[in-house]
PDB file of C-alpha atoms in Angstrom:
ATOM      1  CA  MET A   2      33.936  22.589   2.916  1.00 91.00           C
ATOM      2  CA  LYS A   3      32.350  22.819   6.341  1.00 93.00           C
ATOM      3  CA  HIS A   4      30.893  19.523   7.575  1.00 94.00           C
ATOM      4  CA  ILE A   5      27.155  19.547   8.231  1.00 95.00           C
ATOM      5  CA  THR A   6      24.792  17.011   9.782  1.00 96.00           C
ATOM      6  CA  ILE A   7      21.058  16.413   9.684  1.00 96.00           C
ATOM      7  CA  GLU A   8      20.731  17.476  13.299  1.00 97.00           C
ATOM      8  CA  ASP A   9      22.120  20.939  12.507  1.00 96.00           C
ATOM      9  CA  PHE A  10      18.837  21.796  10.789  1.00 98.00           C
ATOM     10  CA  LYS A  11      16.182  19.496  12.237  1.00 98.00           C
ATOM     11  CA  ILE A  12      13.547  21.043  14.501  1.00 98.00           C
ATOM     12  CA  THR A  13      13.503  18.837  17.611  1.00 97.00           C
ATOM     13  CA  SER A  14      12.421  21.268  20.317  1.00 97.00           C
ATOM     14  CA  LYS A  15      10.522  24.521  20.669  1.00 97.00           C
ATOM     15  CA  ILE A  16      12.115  27.316  18.674  1.00 98.00           C
ATOM     16  CA  ASN A  17      11.899  31.063  18.249  1.00 98.00           C
ATOM     17  CA  ILE A  18      12.045  31.723  14.521  1.00 98.00           C
ATOM     18  CA  LYS A  19      14.193  34.813  15.057  1.00 97.00           C
ATOM     19  CA  ASP A  20      16.920  32.542  16.417  1.00 98.00           C
ATOM     20  CA  LEU A  21      17.061  30.402  13.278  1.00 98.00           C
ATOM     21  CA  PRO A  22      19.815  31.482  10.852  1.00 98.00           C
ATOM     22  CA  THR A  23      18.976  32.685   7.359  1.00 98.00           C
ATOM     23  CA  TYR A  24      22.602  32.445   6.215  1.00 98.00           C
ATOM     24  CA  LEU A  25      25.279  29.810   6.704  1.00 97.00           C
ATOM     25  CA  ASP A  26      28.862  29.991   5.482  1.00 97.00           C
ATOM     26  CA  LEU A  27      29.953  26.515   4.382  1.00 96.00           C
ATOM     27  CA  LYS A  28      33.477  27.751   3.579  1.00 95.00           C
ATOM     28  CA  ALA A  29      33.044  26.951  -0.097  1.00 96.00           C
ATOM     29  CA  ASP A  30      32.664  29.039  -3.235  1.00 94.00           C
ATOM     30  CA  LYS A  31      29.837  28.626  -5.744  1.00 94.00           C
ATOM     31  CA  SER A  32      31.731  26.232  -7.991  1.00 95.00           C
ATOM     32  CA  GLU A  33      32.576  23.975  -5.041  1.00 97.00           C
ATOM     33  CA  LEU A  34      28.973  23.998  -3.888  1.00 97.00           C
ATOM     34  CA  LYS A  35      27.747  23.240  -7.402  1.00 96.00           C
ATOM     35  CA  GLU A  36      30.075  20.255  -7.693  1.00 97.00           C
ATOM     36  CA  ALA A  37      29.153  18.994  -4.217  1.00 97.00           C
ATOM     37  CA  LEU A  38      25.460  19.244  -5.109  1.00 97.00           C
ATOM     38  CA  ARG A  39      26.018  17.358  -8.369  1.00 97.00           C
ATOM     39  CA  GLU A  40      27.728  14.506  -6.521  1.00 97.00           C
ATOM     40  CA  VAL A  41      25.030  14.237  -3.867  1.00 97.00           C
ATOM     41  CA  SER A  42      22.274  14.471  -6.495  1.00 96.00           C
ATOM     42  CA  GLU A  43      23.821  11.589  -8.430  1.00 96.00           C
ATOM     43  CA  ASP A  44      23.931   9.516  -5.223  1.00 96.00           C
ATOM     44  CA  LEU A  45      20.293  10.398  -4.584  1.00 96.00           C
ATOM     45  CA  ALA A  46      19.381   9.326  -8.110  1.00 95.00           C
ATOM     46  CA  GLU A  47      20.895   5.902  -7.438  1.00 95.00           C
ATOM     47  CA  ILE A  48      18.762   5.566  -4.307  1.00 96.00           C
ATOM     48  CA  GLN A  49      15.714   6.648  -6.293  1.00 95.00           C
ATOM     49  CA  ASN A  50      16.339   3.974  -8.916  1.00 94.00           C
ATOM     50  CA  ALA A  51      16.649   1.302  -6.239  1.00 95.00           C
ATOM     51  CA  MET A  52      13.562   2.606  -4.455  1.00 95.00           C
ATOM     52  CA  TYR A  53      11.585   2.510  -7.709  1.00 94.00           C
ATOM     53  CA  ALA A  54      12.508  -1.128  -8.264  1.00 93.00           C
ATOM     54  CA  HIS A  55      12.036  -1.995  -4.575  1.00 94.00           C
ATOM     55  CA  GLY A  56       8.526  -0.565  -4.566  1.00 94.00           C
ATOM     56  CA  LYS A  57       7.890  -0.488  -0.810  1.00 95.00           C
ATOM     57  CA  TYR A  58       8.609   3.114   0.167  1.00 97.00           C
ATOM     58  CA  SER A  59       7.676   6.467  -1.273  1.00 98.00           C
ATOM     59  CA  VAL A  60       9.201   9.843  -0.444  1.00 98.00           C
ATOM     60  CA  LEU A  61       7.184  13.009   0.158  1.00 98.00           C
ATOM     61  CA  PHE A  62       9.321  16.130  -0.238  1.00 98.00           C
ATOM     62  CA  CYS A  63       7.562  19.219   1.148  1.00 98.00           C
ATOM     63  CA  ILE A  64       8.950  22.710   0.718  1.00 98.00           C
ATOM     64  CA  GLN A  65       7.648  25.968   2.183  1.00 98.00           C
ATOM     65  CA  GLY A  66       8.983  29.487   2.341  1.00 97.00           C
ATOM     66  CA  MET A  67       8.185  33.117   1.738  1.00 96.00           C
ATOM     67  CA  ASP A  68       7.966  34.463  -1.814  1.00 94.00           C
ATOM     68  CA  THR A  69      11.402  34.479  -3.552  1.00 96.00           C
ATOM     69  CA  ALA A  70      12.830  31.939  -1.068  1.00 97.00           C
ATOM     70  CA  GLY A  71      14.067  29.853  -4.015  1.00 96.00           C
ATOM     71  CA  LYS A  72      11.661  26.924  -3.939  1.00 97.00           C
ATOM     72  CA  ASP A  73      11.377  26.367  -7.707  1.00 95.00           C
ATOM     73  CA  SER A  74      15.082  26.576  -8.458  1.00 96.00           C
ATOM     74  CA  LEU A  75      15.956  24.355  -5.496  1.00 97.00           C
ATOM     75  CA  ILE A  76      13.607  21.630  -6.731  1.00 97.00           C
ATOM     76  CA  ARG A  77      15.059  21.911 -10.231  1.00 96.00           C
ATOM     77  CA  GLU A  78      18.679  21.655  -9.096  1.00 97.00           C
ATOM     78  CA  VAL A  79      18.322  19.012  -6.378  1.00 97.00           C
ATOM     79  CA  PHE A  80      16.379  16.592  -8.588  1.00 96.00           C
ATOM     80  CA  LYS A  81      17.983  17.264 -11.981  1.00 93.00           C
ATOM     81  CA  GLU A  82      19.817  13.908 -11.968  1.00 93.00           C
ATOM     82  CA  PHE A  83      16.635  11.915 -11.311  1.00 93.00           C
ATOM     83  CA  ASN A  84      14.917   9.665 -13.807  1.00 90.00           C
ATOM     84  CA  ILE A  85      11.704  11.489 -14.638  1.00 88.00           C
ATOM     85  CA  ARG A  86       9.652   8.310 -14.237  1.00 88.00           C
ATOM     86  CA  GLY A  87      10.412   8.253 -10.523  1.00 89.00           C
ATOM     87  CA  ILE A  88       9.375  11.763  -9.510  1.00 94.00           C
ATOM     88  CA  VAL A  89       6.118  13.721  -9.607  1.00 94.00           C
ATOM     89  CA  ALA A  90       5.918  17.402  -8.655  1.00 95.00           C
ATOM     90  CA  HIS A  91       2.843  19.360  -7.577  1.00 95.00           C
ATOM     91  CA  SER A  92       2.590  23.101  -7.050  1.00 93.00           C
ATOM     92  CA  PHE A  93      -0.447  23.889  -4.923  1.00 93.00           C
ATOM     93  CA  LYS A  94      -1.996  27.229  -5.667  1.00 90.00           C
ATOM     94  CA  LYS A  95      -5.475  28.680  -5.117  1.00 92.00           C
ATOM     95  CA  PRO A  96      -7.947  25.760  -4.726  1.00 95.00           C
ATOM     96  CA  THR A  97     -10.141  24.998  -7.729  1.00 96.00           C
ATOM     97  CA  ASP A  98     -13.935  24.763  -7.544  1.00 96.00           C
ATOM     98  CA  LEU A  99     -13.668  20.971  -7.473  1.00 97.00           C
ATOM     99  CA  GLU A 100     -11.087  21.034  -4.685  1.00 97.00           C
ATOM    100  CA  LEU A 101     -13.281  23.357  -2.626  1.00 97.00           C
ATOM    101  CA  LYS A 102     -16.063  20.783  -2.775  1.00 97.00           C
ATOM    102  CA  HIS A 103     -13.859  18.440  -0.733  1.00 97.00           C
ATOM    103  CA  ASP A 104     -12.103  18.798   2.614  1.00 97.00           C
ATOM    104  CA  TYR A 105      -8.891  20.828   2.527  1.00 97.00           C
ATOM    105  CA  LEU A 106      -6.594  17.776   2.654  1.00 98.00           C
ATOM    106  CA  TRP A 107      -8.257  15.983  -0.266  1.00 98.00           C
ATOM    107  CA  ARG A 108      -6.198  17.570  -3.032  1.00 97.00           C
ATOM    108  CA  HIS A 109      -3.012  16.748  -1.164  1.00 98.00           C
ATOM    109  CA  TYR A 110      -4.000  13.178  -0.438  1.00 97.00           C
ATOM    110  CA  ILE A 111      -4.735  12.347  -4.078  1.00 97.00           C
ATOM    111  CA  ALA A 112      -1.368  13.834  -5.076  1.00 97.00           C
ATOM    112  CA  LEU A 113       0.667  11.600  -2.756  1.00 98.00           C
ATOM    113  CA  PRO A 114       3.438   9.593  -4.442  1.00 97.00           C
ATOM    114  CA  ALA A 115       2.918   5.927  -5.224  1.00 97.00           C
ATOM    115  CA  ARG A 116       5.265   3.374  -3.678  1.00 96.00           C
ATOM    116  CA  GLY A 117       8.656   3.627  -5.321  1.00 96.00           C
ATOM    117  CA  LYS A 118       8.292   7.293  -6.282  1.00 96.00           C
ATOM    118  CA  PHE A 119       9.299  10.717  -5.020  1.00 97.00           C
ATOM    119  CA  GLY A 120       6.502  13.258  -4.678  1.00 97.00           C
ATOM    120  CA  VAL A 121       7.348  16.953  -4.474  1.00 98.00           C
ATOM    121  CA  PHE A 122       4.892  19.357  -2.865  1.00 98.00           C
ATOM    122  CA  ASN A 123       5.905  22.910  -3.810  1.00 96.00           C
ATOM    123  CA  ARG A 124       3.840  24.703  -1.192  1.00 93.00           C
ATOM    124  CA  THR A 125       1.971  22.118   0.771  1.00 97.00           C
ATOM    125  CA  HIS A 126      -0.920  21.192   3.019  1.00 98.00           C
ATOM    126  CA  TYR A 127       0.600  23.688   5.476  1.00 98.00           C
ATOM    127  CA  GLU A 128      -0.777  26.525   3.381  1.00 97.00           C
ATOM    128  CA  ASN A 129      -3.986  25.653   5.253  1.00 97.00           C
ATOM    129  CA  VAL A 130      -2.440  26.902   8.516  1.00 98.00           C
ATOM    130  CA  LEU A 131      -0.332  29.640   6.946  1.00 97.00           C
ATOM    131  CA  VAL A 132      -2.058  31.642   4.200  1.00 97.00           C
ATOM    132  CA  THR A 133      -5.534  30.966   5.557  1.00 97.00           C
ATOM    133  CA  ARG A 134      -4.385  31.962   9.023  1.00 97.00           C
ATOM    134  CA  VAL A 135      -2.983  35.257   7.781  1.00 97.00           C
ATOM    135  CA  HIS A 136      -6.068  35.707   5.562  1.00 97.00           C
ATOM    136  CA  PRO A 137      -8.913  33.892   7.386  1.00 96.00           C
ATOM    137  CA  LYS A 138     -11.423  35.324   4.909  1.00 97.00           C
ATOM    138  CA  TYR A 139     -10.160  32.687   2.434  1.00 97.00           C
ATOM    139  CA  LEU A 140     -11.743  30.033   4.659  1.00 97.00           C
ATOM    140  CA  MET A 141     -15.182  31.241   3.632  1.00 97.00           C
ATOM    141  CA  TYR A 142     -14.644  29.668   0.191  1.00 96.00           C
ATOM    142  CA  GLU A 143     -14.449  26.242   1.859  1.00 96.00           C
ATOM    143  CA  ASN A 144     -18.116  26.482   2.896  1.00 95.00           C
ATOM    144  CA  MET A 145     -17.598  24.446   6.072  1.00 96.00           C
ATOM    145  CA  PRO A 146     -20.394  23.588   8.506  1.00 95.00           C
ATOM    146  CA  GLY A 147     -20.319  25.850  11.533  1.00 94.00           C
ATOM    147  CA  ILE A 148     -18.035  28.442   9.904  1.00 96.00           C
ATOM    148  CA  ASN A 149     -20.317  31.190   8.686  1.00 95.00           C
ATOM    149  CA  SER A 150     -17.991  34.155   9.192  1.00 96.00           C
ATOM    150  CA  VAL A 151     -14.406  34.936  10.166  1.00 96.00           C
ATOM    151  CA  ASP A 152     -15.651  35.420  13.732  1.00 96.00           C
ATOM    152  CA  ASP A 153     -16.289  31.668  13.905  1.00 97.00           C
ATOM    153  CA  VAL A 154     -12.592  30.914  13.335  1.00 97.00           C
ATOM    154  CA  ASP A 155     -11.090  30.671  16.815  1.00 97.00           C
ATOM    155  CA  ASP A 156      -8.053  29.034  18.419  1.00 96.00           C
ATOM    156  CA  ALA A 157      -9.911  25.739  18.694  1.00 97.00           C
ATOM    157  CA  PHE A 158     -10.364  25.733  14.912  1.00 97.00           C
ATOM    158  CA  TRP A 159      -6.613  25.993  14.320  1.00 98.00           C
ATOM    159  CA  ASP A 160      -5.866  23.437  17.041  1.00 98.00           C
ATOM    160  CA  LYS A 161      -8.110  21.004  15.180  1.00 98.00           C
ATOM    161  CA  ARG A 162      -6.392  21.677  11.861  1.00 98.00           C
ATOM    162  CA  PHE A 163      -3.005  20.928  13.347  1.00 98.00           C
ATOM    163  CA  GLU A 164      -4.357  17.701  14.837  1.00 98.00           C
ATOM    164  CA  GLU A 165      -5.723  16.696  11.425  1.00 98.00           C
ATOM    165  CA  ILE A 166      -2.491  17.509   9.589  1.00 98.00           C
ATOM    166  CA  ASN A 167      -0.388  15.642  12.138  1.00 98.00           C
ATOM    167  CA  ALA A 168      -2.727  12.637  11.904  1.00 98.00           C
ATOM    168  CA  PHE A 169      -2.564  12.746   8.085  1.00 98.00           C
ATOM    169  CA  GLU A 170       1.233  12.617   8.146  1.00 98.00           C
ATOM    170  CA  LYS A 171       1.353   9.914  10.809  1.00 98.00           C
ATOM    171  CA  HIS A 172      -0.982   7.744   8.736  1.00 98.00           C
ATOM    172  CA  ILE A 173       1.028   7.993   5.518  1.00 98.00           C
ATOM    173  CA  ALA A 174       4.340   7.557   7.371  1.00 98.00           C
ATOM    174  CA  GLU A 175       3.069   4.345   8.951  1.00 98.00           C
ATOM    175  CA  ASN A 176       2.188   3.120   5.470  1.00 97.00           C
ATOM    176  CA  GLY A 177       5.613   3.578   3.918  1.00 97.00           C
ATOM    177  CA  THR A 178       5.944   7.266   3.027  1.00 98.00           C
ATOM    178  CA  ILE A 179       9.217   8.858   4.122  1.00 98.00           C
ATOM    179  CA  ILE A 180       8.409  12.502   4.837  1.00 98.00           C
ATOM    180  CA  PHE A 181      10.770  15.467   4.540  1.00 98.00           C
ATOM    181  CA  LYS A 182       9.590  19.012   5.292  1.00 98.00           C
ATOM    182  CA  PHE A 183      11.867  21.937   4.459  1.00 98.00           C
ATOM    183  CA  PHE A 184      11.317  25.530   5.543  1.00 98.00           C
ATOM    184  CA  LEU A 185      13.455  27.888   3.460  1.00 98.00           C
ATOM    185  CA  ASN A 186      14.294  30.545   6.023  1.00 98.00           C
ATOM    186  CA  LEU A 187      14.786  33.772   4.089  1.00 98.00           C
ATOM    187  CA  SER A 188      15.612  37.140   5.621  1.00 98.00           C
ATOM    188  CA  LYS A 189      13.408  40.126   4.894  1.00 98.00           C
ATOM    189  CA  ASP A 190      16.385  42.067   3.511  1.00 98.00           C
ATOM    190  CA  GLU A 191      17.245  39.277   1.070  1.00 98.00           C
ATOM    191  CA  GLN A 192      13.634  39.073  -0.086  1.00 97.00           C
ATOM    192  CA  LYS A 193      13.772  42.798  -0.854  1.00 97.00           C
ATOM    193  CA  ASN A 194      16.962  42.283  -2.899  1.00 97.00           C
ATOM    194  CA  ARG A 195      15.418  39.412  -4.866  1.00 96.00           C
ATOM    195  CA  LEU A 196      12.231  41.347  -5.610  1.00 96.00           C
ATOM    196  CA  LEU A 197      14.329  44.268  -6.869  1.00 95.00           C
ATOM    197  CA  ARG A 198      16.343  41.919  -9.087  1.00 93.00           C
ATOM    198  CA  ARG A 199      13.104  40.656 -10.600  1.00 93.00           C
ATOM    199  CA  LEU A 200      11.997  44.182 -11.365  1.00 94.00           C
ATOM    200  CA  ASN A 201      15.382  45.155 -12.803  1.00 93.00           C
ATOM    201  CA  ARG A 202      15.610  42.169 -15.163  1.00 91.00           C
ATOM    202  CA  PRO A 203      13.149  42.119 -18.088  1.00 89.00           C
ATOM    203  CA  ASP A 204      13.456  38.334 -18.370  1.00 90.00           C
ATOM    204  CA  LYS A 205      12.413  37.931 -14.717  1.00 87.00           C
ATOM    205  CA  GLN A 206       9.673  40.559 -14.480  1.00 88.00           C
ATOM    206  CA  TRP A 207       6.984  37.995 -15.320  1.00 89.00           C
ATOM    207  CA  LYS A 208       7.582  36.479 -11.880  1.00 86.00           C
ATOM    208  CA  PHE A 209       6.631  39.721 -10.127  1.00 89.00           C
ATOM    209  CA  SER A 210       3.166  40.623  -8.898  1.00 87.00           C
ATOM    210  CA  SER A 211       2.044  43.661  -6.955  1.00 89.00           C
ATOM    211  CA  ASP A 212       0.553  41.152  -4.521  1.00 89.00           C
ATOM    212  CA  ASP A 213       4.137  40.291  -3.531  1.00 89.00           C
ATOM    213  CA  LEU A 214       4.443  43.721  -1.947  1.00 94.00           C
ATOM    214  CA  LYS A 215       1.095  43.390  -0.176  1.00 94.00           C
ATOM    215  CA  GLU A 216       2.161  40.053   1.311  1.00 95.00           C
ATOM    216  CA  ARG A 217       5.539  41.496   2.279  1.00 96.00           C
ATOM    217  CA  LYS A 218       3.756  43.988   4.541  1.00 97.00           C
ATOM    218  CA  LEU A 219       2.417  40.965   6.440  1.00 98.00           C
ATOM    219  CA  TRP A 220       5.906  39.558   7.008  1.00 97.00           C
ATOM    220  CA  ASP A 221       5.655  39.464  10.809  1.00 97.00           C
ATOM    221  CA  LYS A 222       2.309  37.655  10.709  1.00 98.00           C
ATOM    222  CA  TYR A 223       3.707  35.035   8.360  1.00 98.00           C
ATOM    223  CA  GLN A 224       6.784  34.570  10.526  1.00 98.00           C
ATOM    224  CA  ALA A 225       4.599  34.018  13.604  1.00 98.00           C
ATOM    225  CA  CYS A 226       2.568  31.414  11.699  1.00 98.00           C
ATOM    226  CA  TYR A 227       5.687  29.649  10.456  1.00 98.00           C
ATOM    227  CA  GLU A 228       7.031  29.545  13.990  1.00 98.00           C
ATOM    228  CA  ASP A 229       3.807  27.900  15.148  1.00 98.00           C
ATOM    229  CA  VAL A 230       3.974  25.388  12.289  1.00 98.00           C
ATOM    230  CA  LEU A 231       7.551  24.398  13.117  1.00 98.00           C
ATOM    231  CA  ASN A 232       6.771  24.034  16.811  1.00 98.00           C
ATOM    232  CA  ARG A 233       3.517  22.121  16.461  1.00 98.00           C
ATOM    233  CA  SER A 234       4.158  19.777  13.562  1.00 98.00           C
ATOM    234  CA  SER A 235       7.799  18.685  13.591  1.00 98.00           C
ATOM    235  CA  LYS A 236       7.554  15.020  14.568  1.00 98.00           C
ATOM    236  CA  PRO A 237      10.047  12.118  14.486  1.00 97.00           C
ATOM    237  CA  HIS A 238       8.148  10.565  11.572  1.00 97.00           C
ATOM    238  CA  ALA A 239       7.715  13.909   9.763  1.00 98.00           C
ATOM    239  CA  PRO A 240      10.418  16.375  10.846  1.00 98.00           C
ATOM    240  CA  TRP A 241      10.803  19.968   9.784  1.00 98.00           C
ATOM    241  CA  PHE A 242      14.218  21.240   8.694  1.00 98.00           C
ATOM    242  CA  SER A 243      14.950  24.956   8.784  1.00 98.00           C
ATOM    243  CA  ILE A 244      17.268  25.751   5.882  1.00 98.00           C
ATOM    244  CA  PRO A 245      19.216  29.042   5.746  1.00 98.00           C
ATOM    245  CA  ALA A 246      18.018  30.369   2.388  1.00 98.00           C
ATOM    246  CA  ASP A 247      19.776  33.700   1.841  1.00 98.00           C
ATOM    247  CA  ASP A 248      22.308  31.912  -0.377  1.00 98.00           C
ATOM    248  CA  LYS A 249      20.657  29.628  -2.936  1.00 98.00           C
ATOM    249  CA  PRO A 250      23.605  27.297  -3.726  1.00 97.00           C
ATOM    250  CA  THR A 251      24.109  26.694  -0.006  1.00 98.00           C
ATOM    251  CA  ALA A 252      20.424  25.937   0.576  1.00 98.00           C
ATOM    252  CA  ARG A 253      20.315  23.492  -2.348  1.00 98.00           C
ATOM    253  CA  TYR A 254      23.332  21.557  -1.122  1.00 98.00           C
ATOM    254  CA  ILE A 255      22.043  21.363   2.465  1.00 98.00           C
ATOM    255  CA  VAL A 256      18.664  20.019   1.349  1.00 98.00           C
ATOM    256  CA  ALA A 257      20.239  17.401  -0.940  1.00 98.00           C
ATOM    257  CA  LYS A 258      22.649  16.322   1.807  1.00 98.00           C
ATOM    258  CA  ILE A 259      19.815  15.896   4.321  1.00 98.00           C
ATOM    259  CA  LEU A 260      17.854  13.804   1.822  1.00 98.00           C
ATOM    260  CA  TYR A 261      20.822  11.579   1.050  1.00 98.00           C
ATOM    261  CA  ASP A 262      22.060  11.154   4.623  1.00 98.00           C
ATOM    262  CA  THR A 263      18.554  10.179   5.735  1.00 98.00           C
ATOM    263  CA  LEU A 264      17.695   7.835   2.879  1.00 98.00           C
ATOM    264  CA  LYS A 265      20.959   5.930   3.026  1.00 97.00           C
ATOM    265  CA  THR A 266      19.964   4.766   6.524  1.00 97.00           C
ATOM    266  CA  TYR A 267      17.161   2.745   4.901  1.00 96.00           C
ATOM    267  CA  THR A 268      19.434  -0.216   4.234  1.00 94.00           C
ATOM    268  CA  ASP A 269      16.512  -2.403   3.150  1.00 94.00           C
ATOM    269  CA  ILE A 270      15.987  -0.300   0.027  1.00 94.00           C
ATOM    270  CA  LYS A 271      17.717  -2.267  -2.705  1.00 90.00           C
ATOM    271  CA  GLU A 272      16.992  -3.575  -6.158  1.00 88.00           C
ATOM    272  CA  PRO A 273      15.226  -6.938  -5.946  1.00 86.00           C
ATOM    273  CA  GLU A 274      17.074 -10.055  -7.047  1.00 85.00           C
ATOM    274  CA  LEU A 275      15.857 -12.349  -9.801  1.00 83.00           C
ATOM    275  CA  PRO A 276      13.898 -15.384  -8.616  1.00 86.00           C
ATOM    276  CA  ALA A 277      16.227 -18.324  -7.987  1.00 84.00           C
ATOM    277  CA  LYS A 278      14.934 -20.235 -11.027  1.00 82.00           C
ATOM    278  CA  GLU A 279      15.572 -17.289 -13.367  1.00 84.00           C
ATOM    279  CA  LYS A 280      18.969 -16.588 -11.835  1.00 85.00           C
ATOM    280  CA  ALA A 281      20.049 -20.218 -12.276  1.00 86.00           C
ATOM    281  CA  ASN A 282      19.302 -20.001 -16.009  1.00 82.00           C
ATOM    282  CA  ILE A 283      21.071 -16.717 -16.791  1.00 87.00           C
ATOM    283  CA  ASP A 284      23.792 -18.448 -18.821  1.00 88.00           C
ATOM    284  CA  LEU A 285      21.134 -20.297 -20.801  1.00 85.00           C
ATOM    285  CA  TYR A 286      19.282 -17.076 -21.584  1.00 86.00           C
ATOM    286  CA  LYS A 287      22.530 -15.421 -22.686  1.00 89.00           C
ATOM    287  CA  GLU A 288      23.293 -18.350 -24.960  1.00 85.00           C
ATOM    288  CA  GLN A 289      19.840 -18.224 -26.535  1.00 89.00           C
ATOM    289  CA  LEU A 290      20.214 -14.537 -27.310  1.00 87.00           C
ATOM    290  CA  GLU A 291      23.767 -14.842 -28.617  1.00 90.00           C
ATOM    291  CA  ASN A 292      22.744 -17.711 -30.921  1.00 90.00           C
ATOM    292  CA  GLU A 293      19.818 -15.903 -32.531  1.00 85.00           C
TER     293      GLU A 293
END
């Protein structure tokens, strides 16, 4: 299998999204990729168990991508070896009435993982500079001071949102949250193929909506917004990774490998030892139990 590194996918300088690959050949067939993913996922699960006991770090796993990019299945496969007590997933959809009564980051902040846990954001706080940027009329539901019509939404408004999002991530990173942000980079042709597969399979048709086709017509606008997101919010403490997503098994393995290779550098994450007094009496405790 082709060797890959974190740096192969991390956004560290200004990019043009058209230059980012949507497909990568790892020189492995599906069975090899499945086995490699299983091994890495098991290693990740061991780190998660230690992190849960350690209780000083949390992990925020953010995933974004166009419709059909494979977000749901990637989350399922990458984390399938995890103990359920150590992971919490959130899928952010249209804001509720309660959420709209707060600032746009509120619902994301209250969903952050506690120390020792993994939090998964399936679609993320970046929807607030993606979907709302493509459809600025959605901002009117937020009822913000000074924003009375779409005409009030200018470049300065978006600049401010990026500043707020970057500050939000910097704050949580400085307080022990390890942030991963993955952009599943899907080609337009592959999206077409996946939408057709949904329509051709009765057991998958429930996933299809006519809105998918309406959003597909806005492909270029979304790509421009994603490019801006990658360029303006990939930071050392909260990097973006662009993952070639035209092949799902490949994308899943790459994401798991990046998670593992990054987390294993946190050498201070380990299961705590028993207090010295308790450790000194282990043989006594064993004897008491054996003699019951």
